[in-house]
Amino acid sequence: MSKREKDDVELLRTWTLPSAATLGSSVRAKGILLEMRARLPASSKKLLVLESGELVLAMPASAKTEFNAAAGVISAAMKDIESLPVIPREIQDILTIKPGERHRWLADGRLPSAGTRTVRLAGRAKKITFHVFDPRVVEDLLNSGRVDEWREDDLAAAAENRRRAAYKAKLTRSLRKGRSVVASPPAGPDEAAAKLDDWEAFGRDGLLR
């Protein structure tokens, strides 16, 4: 076999992503792929791909040393793959929630944070920080139906807030209308003088003694 033929022979290894790790989400599966790639040398990153729920690493036979090193990194990481934190876009896909719901439930404590992560955007100097979530907490939310309960609570709270706002607006209008009816125009100079004259006469009559 020539050297060229030997180089064409691929070194191949696969790792199946368990459902406990992906939580049924293709976005989560892709996130795991990106996490694994981040742990590999630059020359090996693109050689790891995701196919039908499996991580696939393929290299030519001439790259045996590089292949073994990369396979070792992936195999070690796969041991803790189910505990890999869930990032925002993944939890939104897993629980079928909107960004606004995630922000609201995170802010009021219903959706507990497992900490934050800071990353640099590709090709940019800017860094972003975001909350991550415990995969077991996310799994519990997925199976418990609490997300639907939270949505119902939010709808009820929104309706109550609208009712209170409408009542407050109505009360404000009533108070303004009442003040305009009760308030009398200020006394003019002649009227004020007349009142003072009457008061002086009242005093002359001796009724103040």
mmCIF file with all atom_site columns, C-alpha atoms in Angstrom:
data_model
loop_
_atom_site.group_PDB
_atom_site.id
_atom_site.type_symbol
_atom_site.label_atom_id
_atom_site.label_alt_id
_atom_site.label_comp_id
_atom_site.label_asym_id
_atom_site.label_entity_id
_atom_site.label_seq_id
_atom_site.pdbx_PDB_ins_code
_atom_site.Cartn_x
_atom_site.Cartn_y
_atom_site.Cartn_z
_atom_site.occupancy
_atom_site.B_iso_or_equiv
_atom_site.pdbx_formal_charge
_atom_site.auth_seq_id
_atom_site.auth_comp_id
_atom_site.auth_asym_id
_atom_site.auth_atom_id
_atom_site.pdbx_PDB_model_num
ATOM 1   C CA . MET A 1 1   ? 0.000   0.000  0.000  1.00 0.00 ? 1   MET A CA 1
ATOM 2   C CA . SER A 1 2   ? 1.428   3.384  -1.009 1.00 0.00 ? 2   SER A CA 1
ATOM 3   C CA . LYS A 1 3   ? 1.865   6.277  1.410  1.00 0.00 ? 3   LYS A CA 1
ATOM 4   C CA . ARG A 1 4   ? -0.944  8.160  -0.357 1.00 0.00 ? 4   ARG A CA 1
ATOM 5   C CA . GLU A 1 5   ? -3.321  5.197  0.135  1.00 0.00 ? 5   GLU A CA 1
ATOM 6   C CA . LYS A 1 6   ? -2.356  4.924  3.791  1.00 0.00 ? 6   LYS A CA 1
ATOM 7   C CA . ASP A 1 7   ? -3.094  8.626  4.315  1.00 0.00 ? 7   ASP A CA 1
ATOM 8   C CA . ASP A 1 8   ? -6.577  8.159  2.843  1.00 0.00 ? 8   ASP A CA 1
ATOM 9   C CA . VAL A 1 9   ? -7.476  5.556  5.474  1.00 0.00 ? 9   VAL A CA 1
ATOM 10  C CA . GLU A 1 10  ? -9.538  7.321  8.161  1.00 0.00 ? 10  GLU A CA 1
ATOM 11  C CA . LEU A 1 11  ? -9.262  6.991  11.892 1.00 0.00 ? 11  LEU A CA 1
ATOM 12  C CA . LEU A 1 12  ? -12.847 7.081  13.097 1.00 0.00 ? 12  LEU A CA 1
ATOM 13  C CA . ARG A 1 13  ? -14.517 7.196  16.492 1.00 0.00 ? 13  ARG A CA 1
ATOM 14  C CA . THR A 1 14  ? -18.043 8.039  17.601 1.00 0.00 ? 14  THR A CA 1
ATOM 15  C CA . TRP A 1 15  ? -19.736 8.979  20.876 1.00 0.00 ? 15  TRP A CA 1
ATOM 16  C CA . THR A 1 16  ? -23.502 8.754  21.322 1.00 0.00 ? 16  THR A CA 1
ATOM 17  C CA . LEU A 1 17  ? -25.128 11.711 23.050 1.00 0.00 ? 17  LEU A CA 1
ATOM 18  C CA . PRO A 1 18  ? -27.528 10.350 25.710 1.00 0.00 ? 18  PRO A CA 1
ATOM 19  C CA . SER A 1 19  ? -31.008 11.825 25.970 1.00 0.00 ? 19  SER A CA 1
ATOM 20  C CA . ALA A 1 20  ? -30.230 12.802 29.574 1.00 0.00 ? 20  ALA A CA 1
ATOM 21  C CA . ALA A 1 21  ? -27.594 15.150 28.119 1.00 0.00 ? 21  ALA A CA 1
ATOM 22  C CA . THR A 1 22  ? -29.510 16.579 25.144 1.00 0.00 ? 22  THR A CA 1
ATOM 23  C CA . LEU A 1 23  ? -32.925 16.642 26.885 1.00 0.00 ? 23  LEU A CA 1
ATOM 24  C CA . GLY A 1 24  ? -34.470 16.057 23.483 1.00 0.00 ? 24  GLY A CA 1
ATOM 25  C CA . SER A 1 25  ? -33.122 19.303 22.036 1.00 0.00 ? 25  SER A CA 1
ATOM 26  C CA . SER A 1 26  ? -31.184 19.593 18.792 1.00 0.00 ? 26  SER A CA 1
ATOM 27  C CA . VAL A 1 27  ? -30.017 23.024 19.930 1.00 0.00 ? 27  VAL A CA 1
ATOM 28  C CA . ARG A 1 28  ? -28.626 21.436 23.089 1.00 0.00 ? 28  ARG A CA 1
ATOM 29  C CA . ALA A 1 29  ? -26.904 18.723 21.006 1.00 0.00 ? 29  ALA A CA 1
ATOM 30  C CA . LYS A 1 30  ? -25.235 21.372 18.861 1.00 0.00 ? 30  LYS A CA 1
ATOM 31  C CA . GLY A 1 31  ? -24.230 23.247 22.006 1.00 0.00 ? 31  GLY A CA 1
ATOM 32  C CA . ILE A 1 32  ? -22.515 20.112 23.299 1.00 0.00 ? 32  ILE A CA 1
ATOM 33  C CA . LEU A 1 33  ? -20.665 19.809 19.986 1.00 0.00 ? 33  LEU A CA 1
ATOM 34  C CA . LEU A 1 34  ? -19.436 23.395 20.280 1.00 0.00 ? 34  LEU A CA 1
ATOM 35  C CA . GLU A 1 35  ? -18.384 22.786 23.868 1.00 0.00 ? 35  GLU A CA 1
ATOM 36  C CA . MET A 1 36  ? -16.362 19.741 22.808 1.00 0.00 ? 36  MET A CA 1
ATOM 37  C CA . ARG A 1 37  ? -14.773 21.615 19.940 1.00 0.00 ? 37  ARG A CA 1
ATOM 38  C CA . ALA A 1 38  ? -13.734 24.371 22.319 1.00 0.00 ? 38  ALA A CA 1
ATOM 39  C CA . ARG A 1 39  ? -11.660 21.836 24.255 1.00 0.00 ? 39  ARG A CA 1
ATOM 40  C CA . LEU A 1 40  ? -9.761  20.640 21.190 1.00 0.00 ? 40  LEU A CA 1
ATOM 41  C CA . PRO A 1 41  ? -6.710  22.185 19.480 1.00 0.00 ? 41  PRO A CA 1
ATOM 42  C CA . ALA A 1 42  ? -7.513  24.534 16.599 1.00 0.00 ? 42  ALA A CA 1
ATOM 43  C CA . SER A 1 43  ? -6.357  21.964 14.037 1.00 0.00 ? 43  SER A CA 1
ATOM 44  C CA . SER A 1 44  ? -8.843  19.371 15.333 1.00 0.00 ? 44  SER A CA 1
ATOM 45  C CA . LYS A 1 45  ? -11.957 21.464 16.001 1.00 0.00 ? 45  LYS A CA 1
ATOM 46  C CA . LYS A 1 46  ? -13.627 21.146 12.596 1.00 0.00 ? 46  LYS A CA 1
ATOM 47  C CA . LEU A 1 47  ? -12.844 17.426 12.400 1.00 0.00 ? 47  LEU A CA 1
ATOM 48  C CA . LEU A 1 48  ? -15.406 16.746 15.123 1.00 0.00 ? 48  LEU A CA 1
ATOM 49  C CA . VAL A 1 49  ? -18.968 16.801 13.753 1.00 0.00 ? 49  VAL A CA 1
ATOM 50  C CA . LEU A 1 50  ? -22.487 15.945 14.872 1.00 0.00 ? 50  LEU A CA 1
ATOM 51  C CA . GLU A 1 51  ? -24.334 13.263 12.917 1.00 0.00 ? 51  GLU A CA 1
ATOM 52  C CA . SER A 1 52  ? -27.657 11.674 13.926 1.00 0.00 ? 52  SER A CA 1
ATOM 53  C CA . GLY A 1 53  ? -27.181 12.249 17.642 1.00 0.00 ? 53  GLY A CA 1
ATOM 54  C CA . GLU A 1 54  ? -23.548 11.171 17.650 1.00 0.00 ? 54  GLU A CA 1
ATOM 55  C CA . LEU A 1 55  ? -20.267 13.049 17.874 1.00 0.00 ? 55  LEU A CA 1
ATOM 56  C CA . VAL A 1 56  ? -18.019 11.804 15.086 1.00 0.00 ? 56  VAL A CA 1
ATOM 57  C CA . LEU A 1 57  ? -14.258 12.321 14.957 1.00 0.00 ? 57  LEU A CA 1
ATOM 58  C CA . ALA A 1 58  ? -12.516 11.370 11.707 1.00 0.00 ? 58  ALA A CA 1
ATOM 59  C CA . MET A 1 59  ? -8.909  11.907 10.659 1.00 0.00 ? 59  MET A CA 1
ATOM 60  C CA . PRO A 1 60  ? -6.509  10.398 8.136  1.00 0.00 ? 60  PRO A CA 1
ATOM 61  C CA . ALA A 1 61  ? -4.276  7.561  9.321  1.00 0.00 ? 61  ALA A CA 1
ATOM 62  C CA . SER A 1 62  ? -1.264  9.865  9.169  1.00 0.00 ? 62  SER A CA 1
ATOM 63  C CA . ALA A 1 63  ? -2.723  11.936 12.032 1.00 0.00 ? 63  ALA A CA 1
ATOM 64  C CA . LYS A 1 64  ? -2.773  9.117  14.558 1.00 0.00 ? 64  LYS A CA 1
ATOM 65  C CA . THR A 1 65  ? -1.101  11.091 17.330 1.00 0.00 ? 65  THR A CA 1
ATOM 66  C CA . GLU A 1 66  ? -3.444  14.047 16.894 1.00 0.00 ? 66  GLU A CA 1
ATOM 67  C CA . PHE A 1 67  ? -6.427  11.697 16.642 1.00 0.00 ? 67  PHE A CA 1
ATOM 68  C CA . ASN A 1 68  ? -5.587  9.877  19.864 1.00 0.00 ? 68  ASN A CA 1
ATOM 69  C CA . ALA A 1 69  ? -5.096  13.150 21.718 1.00 0.00 ? 69  ALA A CA 1
ATOM 70  C CA . ALA A 1 70  ? -8.430  14.539 20.540 1.00 0.00 ? 70  ALA A CA 1
ATOM 71  C CA . ALA A 1 71  ? -10.261 11.285 21.252 1.00 0.00 ? 71  ALA A CA 1
ATOM 72  C CA . GLY A 1 72  ? -8.859  11.278 24.771 1.00 0.00 ? 72  GLY A CA 1
ATOM 73  C CA . VAL A 1 73  ? -10.128 14.807 25.425 1.00 0.00 ? 73  VAL A CA 1
ATOM 74  C CA . ILE A 1 74  ? -13.609 13.979 24.141 1.00 0.00 ? 74  ILE A CA 1
ATOM 75  C CA . SER A 1 75  ? -13.833 10.688 26.030 1.00 0.00 ? 75  SER A CA 1
ATOM 76  C CA . ALA A 1 76  ? -12.883 12.404 29.286 1.00 0.00 ? 76  ALA A CA 1
ATOM 77  C CA . ALA A 1 77  ? -15.446 15.168 28.732 1.00 0.00 ? 77  ALA A CA 1
ATOM 78  C CA . MET A 1 78  ? -18.201 12.681 27.894 1.00 0.00 ? 78  MET A CA 1
ATOM 79  C CA . LYS A 1 79  ? -18.064 11.309 31.450 1.00 0.00 ? 79  LYS A CA 1
ATOM 80  C CA . ASP A 1 80  ? -19.623 14.525 32.771 1.00 0.00 ? 80  ASP A CA 1
ATOM 81  C CA . ILE A 1 81  ? -21.662 15.407 29.703 1.00 0.00 ? 81  ILE A CA 1
ATOM 82  C CA . GLU A 1 82  ? -25.008 15.151 31.512 1.00 0.00 ? 82  GLU A CA 1
ATOM 83  C CA . SER A 1 83  ? -23.974 17.810 34.029 1.00 0.00 ? 83  SER A CA 1
ATOM 84  C CA . LEU A 1 84  ? -22.866 20.332 31.394 1.00 0.00 ? 84  LEU A CA 1
ATOM 85  C CA . PRO A 1 85  ? -24.639 23.645 32.209 1.00 0.00 ? 85  PRO A CA 1
ATOM 86  C CA . VAL A 1 86  ? -27.538 24.637 29.982 1.00 0.00 ? 86  VAL A CA 1
ATOM 87  C CA . ILE A 1 87  ? -27.105 27.991 28.212 1.00 0.00 ? 87  ILE A CA 1
ATOM 88  C CA . PRO A 1 88  ? -29.963 30.436 27.383 1.00 0.00 ? 88  PRO A CA 1
ATOM 89  C CA . ARG A 1 89  ? -30.706 29.392 23.801 1.00 0.00 ? 89  ARG A CA 1
ATOM 90  C CA . GLU A 1 90  ? -30.732 25.746 24.889 1.00 0.00 ? 90  GLU A CA 1
ATOM 91  C CA . ILE A 1 91  ? -33.173 26.181 27.768 1.00 0.00 ? 91  ILE A CA 1
ATOM 92  C CA . GLN A 1 92  ? -35.477 28.182 25.490 1.00 0.00 ? 92  GLN A CA 1
ATOM 93  C CA . ASP A 1 93  ? -35.538 25.292 23.021 1.00 0.00 ? 93  ASP A CA 1
ATOM 94  C CA . ILE A 1 94  ? -35.874 22.575 25.665 1.00 0.00 ? 94  ILE A CA 1
ATOM 95  C CA . LEU A 1 95  ? -38.758 24.244 27.525 1.00 0.00 ? 95  LEU A CA 1
ATOM 96  C CA . THR A 1 96  ? -40.218 25.983 24.437 1.00 0.00 ? 96  THR A CA 1
ATOM 97  C CA . ILE A 1 97  ? -40.117 29.387 26.118 1.00 0.00 ? 97  ILE A CA 1
ATOM 98  C CA . LYS A 1 98  ? -39.483 32.888 24.819 1.00 0.00 ? 98  LYS A CA 1
ATOM 99  C CA . PRO A 1 99  ? -36.551 35.123 25.823 1.00 0.00 ? 99  PRO A CA 1
ATOM 100 C CA . GLY A 1 100 ? -38.960 37.438 27.656 1.00 0.00 ? 100 GLY A CA 1
ATOM 101 C CA . GLU A 1 101 ? -40.277 34.562 29.761 1.00 0.00 ? 101 GLU A CA 1
ATOM 102 C CA . ARG A 1 102 ? -36.756 33.424 30.568 1.00 0.00 ? 102 ARG A CA 1
ATOM 103 C CA . HIS A 1 103 ? -35.772 36.928 31.692 1.00 0.00 ? 103 HIS A CA 1
ATOM 104 C CA . ARG A 1 104 ? -38.948 37.408 33.749 1.00 0.00 ? 104 ARG A CA 1
ATOM 105 C CA . TRP A 1 105 ? -38.806 34.054 35.523 1.00 0.00 ? 105 TRP A CA 1
ATOM 106 C CA . LEU A 1 106 ? -35.085 34.436 36.173 1.00 0.00 ? 106 LEU A CA 1
ATOM 107 C CA . ALA A 1 107 ? -35.641 37.906 37.661 1.00 0.00 ? 107 ALA A CA 1
ATOM 108 C CA . ASP A 1 108 ? -38.443 36.816 40.022 1.00 0.00 ? 108 ASP A CA 1
ATOM 109 C CA . GLY A 1 109 ? -36.635 33.643 41.158 1.00 0.00 ? 109 GLY A CA 1
ATOM 110 C CA . ARG A 1 110 ? -38.884 31.034 39.604 1.00 0.00 ? 110 ARG A CA 1
ATOM 111 C CA . LEU A 1 111 ? -36.098 29.987 37.233 1.00 0.00 ? 111 LEU A CA 1
ATOM 112 C CA . PRO A 1 112 ? -32.972 29.470 39.367 1.00 0.00 ? 112 PRO A CA 1
ATOM 113 C CA . SER A 1 113 ? -29.592 30.385 37.921 1.00 0.00 ? 113 SER A CA 1
ATOM 114 C CA . ALA A 1 114 ? -26.652 28.004 38.242 1.00 0.00 ? 114 ALA A CA 1
ATOM 115 C CA . GLY A 1 115 ? -24.178 30.861 37.838 1.00 0.00 ? 115 GLY A CA 1
ATOM 116 C CA . THR A 1 116 ? -22.898 32.985 34.991 1.00 0.00 ? 116 THR A CA 1
ATOM 117 C CA . ARG A 1 117 ? -20.520 32.508 32.094 1.00 0.00 ? 117 ARG A CA 1
ATOM 118 C CA . THR A 1 118 ? -18.525 35.121 30.209 1.00 0.00 ? 118 THR A CA 1
ATOM 119 C CA . VAL A 1 119 ? -17.494 34.476 26.617 1.00 0.00 ? 119 VAL A CA 1
ATOM 120 C CA . ARG A 1 120 ? -15.937 36.490 23.828 1.00 0.00 ? 120 ARG A CA 1
ATOM 121 C CA . LEU A 1 121 ? -18.006 36.851 20.673 1.00 0.00 ? 121 LEU A CA 1
ATOM 122 C CA . ALA A 1 122 ? -16.417 35.287 17.611 1.00 0.00 ? 122 ALA A CA 1
ATOM 123 C CA . GLY A 1 123 ? -14.258 37.775 15.756 1.00 0.00 ? 123 GLY A CA 1
ATOM 124 C CA . ARG A 1 124 ? -14.923 40.558 18.258 1.00 0.00 ? 124 ARG A CA 1
ATOM 125 C CA . ALA A 1 125 ? -13.214 42.010 21.287 1.00 0.00 ? 125 ALA A CA 1
ATOM 126 C CA . LYS A 1 126 ? -16.509 42.379 23.134 1.00 0.00 ? 126 LYS A CA 1
ATOM 127 C CA . LYS A 1 127 ? -17.392 39.889 25.860 1.00 0.00 ? 127 LYS A CA 1
ATOM 128 C CA . ILE A 1 128 ? -20.871 38.943 27.016 1.00 0.00 ? 128 ILE A CA 1
ATOM 129 C CA . THR A 1 129 ? -21.989 37.478 30.345 1.00 0.00 ? 129 THR A CA 1
ATOM 130 C CA . PHE A 1 130 ? -25.103 35.332 30.685 1.00 0.00 ? 130 PHE A CA 1
ATOM 131 C CA . HIS A 1 131 ? -26.767 32.997 33.175 1.00 0.00 ? 131 HIS A CA 1
ATOM 132 C CA . VAL A 1 132 ? -26.515 29.221 32.820 1.00 0.00 ? 132 VAL A CA 1
ATOM 133 C CA . PHE A 1 133 ? -28.822 26.592 34.288 1.00 0.00 ? 133 PHE A CA 1
ATOM 134 C CA . ASP A 1 134 ? -28.515 23.231 36.021 1.00 0.00 ? 134 ASP A CA 1
ATOM 135 C CA . PRO A 1 135 ? -29.544 20.510 33.529 1.00 0.00 ? 135 PRO A CA 1
ATOM 136 C CA . ARG A 1 136 ? -31.299 18.529 36.256 1.00 0.00 ? 136 ARG A CA 1
ATOM 137 C CA . VAL A 1 137 ? -33.404 21.565 37.201 1.00 0.00 ? 137 VAL A CA 1
ATOM 138 C CA . VAL A 1 138 ? -34.248 22.078 33.531 1.00 0.00 ? 138 VAL A CA 1
ATOM 139 C CA . GLU A 1 139 ? -35.194 18.403 33.194 1.00 0.00 ? 139 GLU A CA 1
ATOM 140 C CA . ASP A 1 140 ? -37.469 18.664 36.237 1.00 0.00 ? 140 ASP A CA 1
ATOM 141 C CA . LEU A 1 141 ? -39.195 21.727 34.755 1.00 0.00 ? 141 LEU A CA 1
ATOM 142 C CA . LEU A 1 142 ? -39.620 19.886 31.466 1.00 0.00 ? 142 LEU A CA 1
ATOM 143 C CA . ASN A 1 143 ? -41.323 16.924 33.131 1.00 0.00 ? 143 ASN A CA 1
ATOM 144 C CA . SER A 1 144 ? -43.339 18.717 35.813 1.00 0.00 ? 144 SER A CA 1
ATOM 145 C CA . GLY A 1 145 ? -45.474 21.060 33.700 1.00 0.00 ? 145 GLY A CA 1
ATOM 146 C CA . ARG A 1 146 ? -44.601 24.027 35.925 1.00 0.00 ? 146 ARG A CA 1
ATOM 147 C CA . VAL A 1 147 ? -43.867 26.200 32.897 1.00 0.00 ? 147 VAL A CA 1
ATOM 148 C CA . ASP A 1 148 ? -47.550 26.025 31.916 1.00 0.00 ? 148 ASP A CA 1
ATOM 149 C CA . GLU A 1 149 ? -48.522 26.961 35.483 1.00 0.00 ? 149 GLU A CA 1
ATOM 150 C CA . TRP A 1 150 ? -46.165 29.952 35.389 1.00 0.00 ? 150 TRP A CA 1
ATOM 151 C CA . ARG A 1 151 ? -47.748 31.142 32.147 1.00 0.00 ? 151 ARG A CA 1
ATOM 152 C CA . GLU A 1 152 ? -51.235 30.905 33.695 1.00 0.00 ? 152 GLU A CA 1
ATOM 153 C CA . ASP A 1 153 ? -50.024 32.833 36.759 1.00 0.00 ? 153 ASP A CA 1
ATOM 154 C CA . ASP A 1 154 ? -48.536 35.520 34.517 1.00 0.00 ? 154 ASP A CA 1
ATOM 155 C CA . LEU A 1 155 ? -51.782 35.872 32.582 1.00 0.00 ? 155 LEU A CA 1
ATOM 156 C CA . ALA A 1 156 ? -53.764 36.208 35.815 1.00 0.00 ? 156 ALA A CA 1
ATOM 157 C CA . ALA A 1 157 ? -51.283 38.766 37.187 1.00 0.00 ? 157 ALA A CA 1
ATOM 158 C CA . ALA A 1 158 ? -51.419 40.775 33.954 1.00 0.00 ? 158 ALA A CA 1
ATOM 159 C CA . ALA A 1 159 ? -55.225 40.804 34.062 1.00 0.00 ? 159 ALA A CA 1
ATOM 160 C CA . GLU A 1 160 ? -55.176 41.959 37.692 1.00 0.00 ? 160 GLU A CA 1
ATOM 161 C CA . ASN A 1 161 ? -52.673 44.708 36.880 1.00 0.00 ? 161 ASN A CA 1
ATOM 162 C CA . ARG A 1 162 ? -54.896 45.928 34.037 1.00 0.00 ? 162 ARG A CA 1
ATOM 163 C CA . ARG A 1 163 ? -57.917 45.935 36.356 1.00 0.00 ? 163 ARG A CA 1
ATOM 164 C CA . ARG A 1 164 ? -56.069 47.957 38.994 1.00 0.00 ? 164 ARG A CA 1
ATOM 165 C CA . ALA A 1 165 ? -54.737 50.402 36.411 1.00 0.00 ? 165 ALA A CA 1
ATOM 166 C CA . ALA A 1 166 ? -58.242 50.941 35.015 1.00 0.00 ? 166 ALA A CA 1
ATOM 167 C CA . TYR A 1 167 ? -59.661 51.487 38.516 1.00 0.00 ? 167 TYR A CA 1
ATOM 168 C CA . LYS A 1 168 ? -56.879 53.947 39.383 1.00 0.00 ? 168 LYS A CA 1
ATOM 169 C CA . ALA A 1 169 ? -57.455 55.877 36.158 1.00 0.00 ? 169 ALA A CA 1
ATOM 170 C CA . LYS A 1 170 ? -61.209 56.023 36.846 1.00 0.00 ? 170 LYS A CA 1
ATOM 171 C CA . LEU A 1 171 ? -60.626 57.213 40.419 1.00 0.00 ? 171 LEU A CA 1
ATOM 172 C CA . THR A 1 172 ? -58.235 59.906 39.239 1.00 0.00 ? 172 THR A CA 1
ATOM 173 C CA . ARG A 1 173 ? -60.778 61.184 36.708 1.00 0.00 ? 173 ARG A CA 1
ATOM 174 C CA . SER A 1 174 ? -63.501 61.234 39.394 1.00 0.00 ? 174 SER A CA 1
ATOM 175 C CA . LEU A 1 175 ? -61.342 63.211 41.816 1.00 0.00 ? 175 LEU A CA 1
ATOM 176 C CA . ARG A 1 176 ? -60.437 65.756 39.151 1.00 0.00 ? 176 ARG A CA 1
ATOM 177 C CA . LYS A 1 177 ? -64.093 66.168 38.190 1.00 0.00 ? 177 LYS A CA 1
ATOM 178 C CA . GLY A 1 178 ? -65.106 66.556 41.848 1.00 0.00 ? 178 GLY A CA 1
ATOM 179 C CA . ARG A 1 179 ? -62.532 69.289 42.455 1.00 0.00 ? 179 ARG A CA 1
ATOM 180 C CA . SER A 1 180 ? -63.694 71.248 39.430 1.00 0.00 ? 180 SER A CA 1
ATOM 181 C CA . VAL A 1 181 ? -67.310 71.189 40.721 1.00 0.00 ? 181 VAL A CA 1
ATOM 182 C CA . VAL A 1 182 ? -66.614 71.996 44.393 1.00 0.00 ? 182 VAL A CA 1
ATOM 183 C CA . ALA A 1 183 ? -63.995 74.693 43.815 1.00 0.00 ? 183 ALA A CA 1
ATOM 184 C CA . SER A 1 184 ? -65.491 78.221 43.653 1.00 0.00 ? 184 SER A CA 1
ATOM 185 C CA . PRO A 1 185 ? -63.903 81.185 41.903 1.00 0.00 ? 185 PRO A CA 1
ATOM 186 C CA . PRO A 1 186 ? -61.824 83.506 44.082 1.00 0.00 ? 186 PRO A CA 1
ATOM 187 C CA . ALA A 1 187 ? -63.569 86.554 45.519 1.00 0.00 ? 187 ALA A CA 1
ATOM 188 C CA . GLY A 1 188 ? -63.171 89.795 43.609 1.00 0.00 ? 188 GLY A CA 1
ATOM 189 C CA . PRO A 1 189 ? -61.886 93.020 45.206 1.00 0.00 ? 189 PRO A CA 1
ATOM 190 C CA . ASP A 1 190 ? -65.371 94.497 45.730 1.00 0.00 ? 190 ASP A CA 1
ATOM 191 C CA . GLU A 1 191 ? -66.700 91.356 47.351 1.00 0.00 ? 191 GLU A CA 1
ATOM 192 C CA . ALA A 1 192 ? -63.687 91.118 49.640 1.00 0.00 ? 192 ALA A CA 1
ATOM 193 C CA . ALA A 1 193 ? -64.091 94.785 50.673 1.00 0.00 ? 193 ALA A CA 1
ATOM 194 C CA . ALA A 1 194 ? -67.772 94.272 51.389 1.00 0.00 ? 194 ALA A CA 1
ATOM 195 C CA . LYS A 1 195 ? -66.988 91.413 53.676 1.00 0.00 ? 195 LYS A CA 1
ATOM 196 C CA . LEU A 1 196 ? -64.404 93.518 55.523 1.00 0.00 ? 196 LEU A CA 1
ATOM 197 C CA . ASP A 1 197 ? -66.930 96.382 55.928 1.00 0.00 ? 197 ASP A CA 1
ATOM 198 C CA . ASP A 1 198 ? -69.449 94.013 57.457 1.00 0.00 ? 198 ASP A CA 1
ATOM 199 C CA . TRP A 1 199 ? -66.817 92.732 59.851 1.00 0.00 ? 199 TRP A CA 1
ATOM 200 C CA . GLU A 1 200 ? -65.917 96.284 60.965 1.00 0.00 ? 200 GLU A CA 1
ATOM 201 C CA . ALA A 1 201 ? -69.607 97.074 61.525 1.00 0.00 ? 201 ALA A CA 1
ATOM 202 C CA . PHE A 1 202 ? -69.926 93.911 63.518 1.00 0.00 ? 202 PHE A CA 1
ATOM 203 C CA . GLY A 1 203 ? -67.117 95.161 65.717 1.00 0.00 ? 203 GLY A CA 1
ATOM 204 C CA . ARG A 1 204 ? -68.649 98.623 66.196 1.00 0.00 ? 204 ARG A CA 1
ATOM 205 C CA . ASP A 1 205 ? -71.846 97.100 67.453 1.00 0.00 ? 205 ASP A CA 1
ATOM 206 C CA . GLY A 1 206 ? -69.891 95.821 70.381 1.00 0.00 ? 206 GLY A CA 1
ATOM 207 C CA . LEU A 1 207 ? -70.431 92.197 69.646 1.00 0.00 ? 207 LEU A CA 1
ATOM 208 C CA . LEU A 1 208 ? -66.716 91.483 69.820 1.00 0.00 ? 208 LEU A CA 1
ATOM 209 C CA . ARG A 1 209 ? -66.434 92.807 73.405 1.00 0.00 ? 209 ARG A CA 1
#
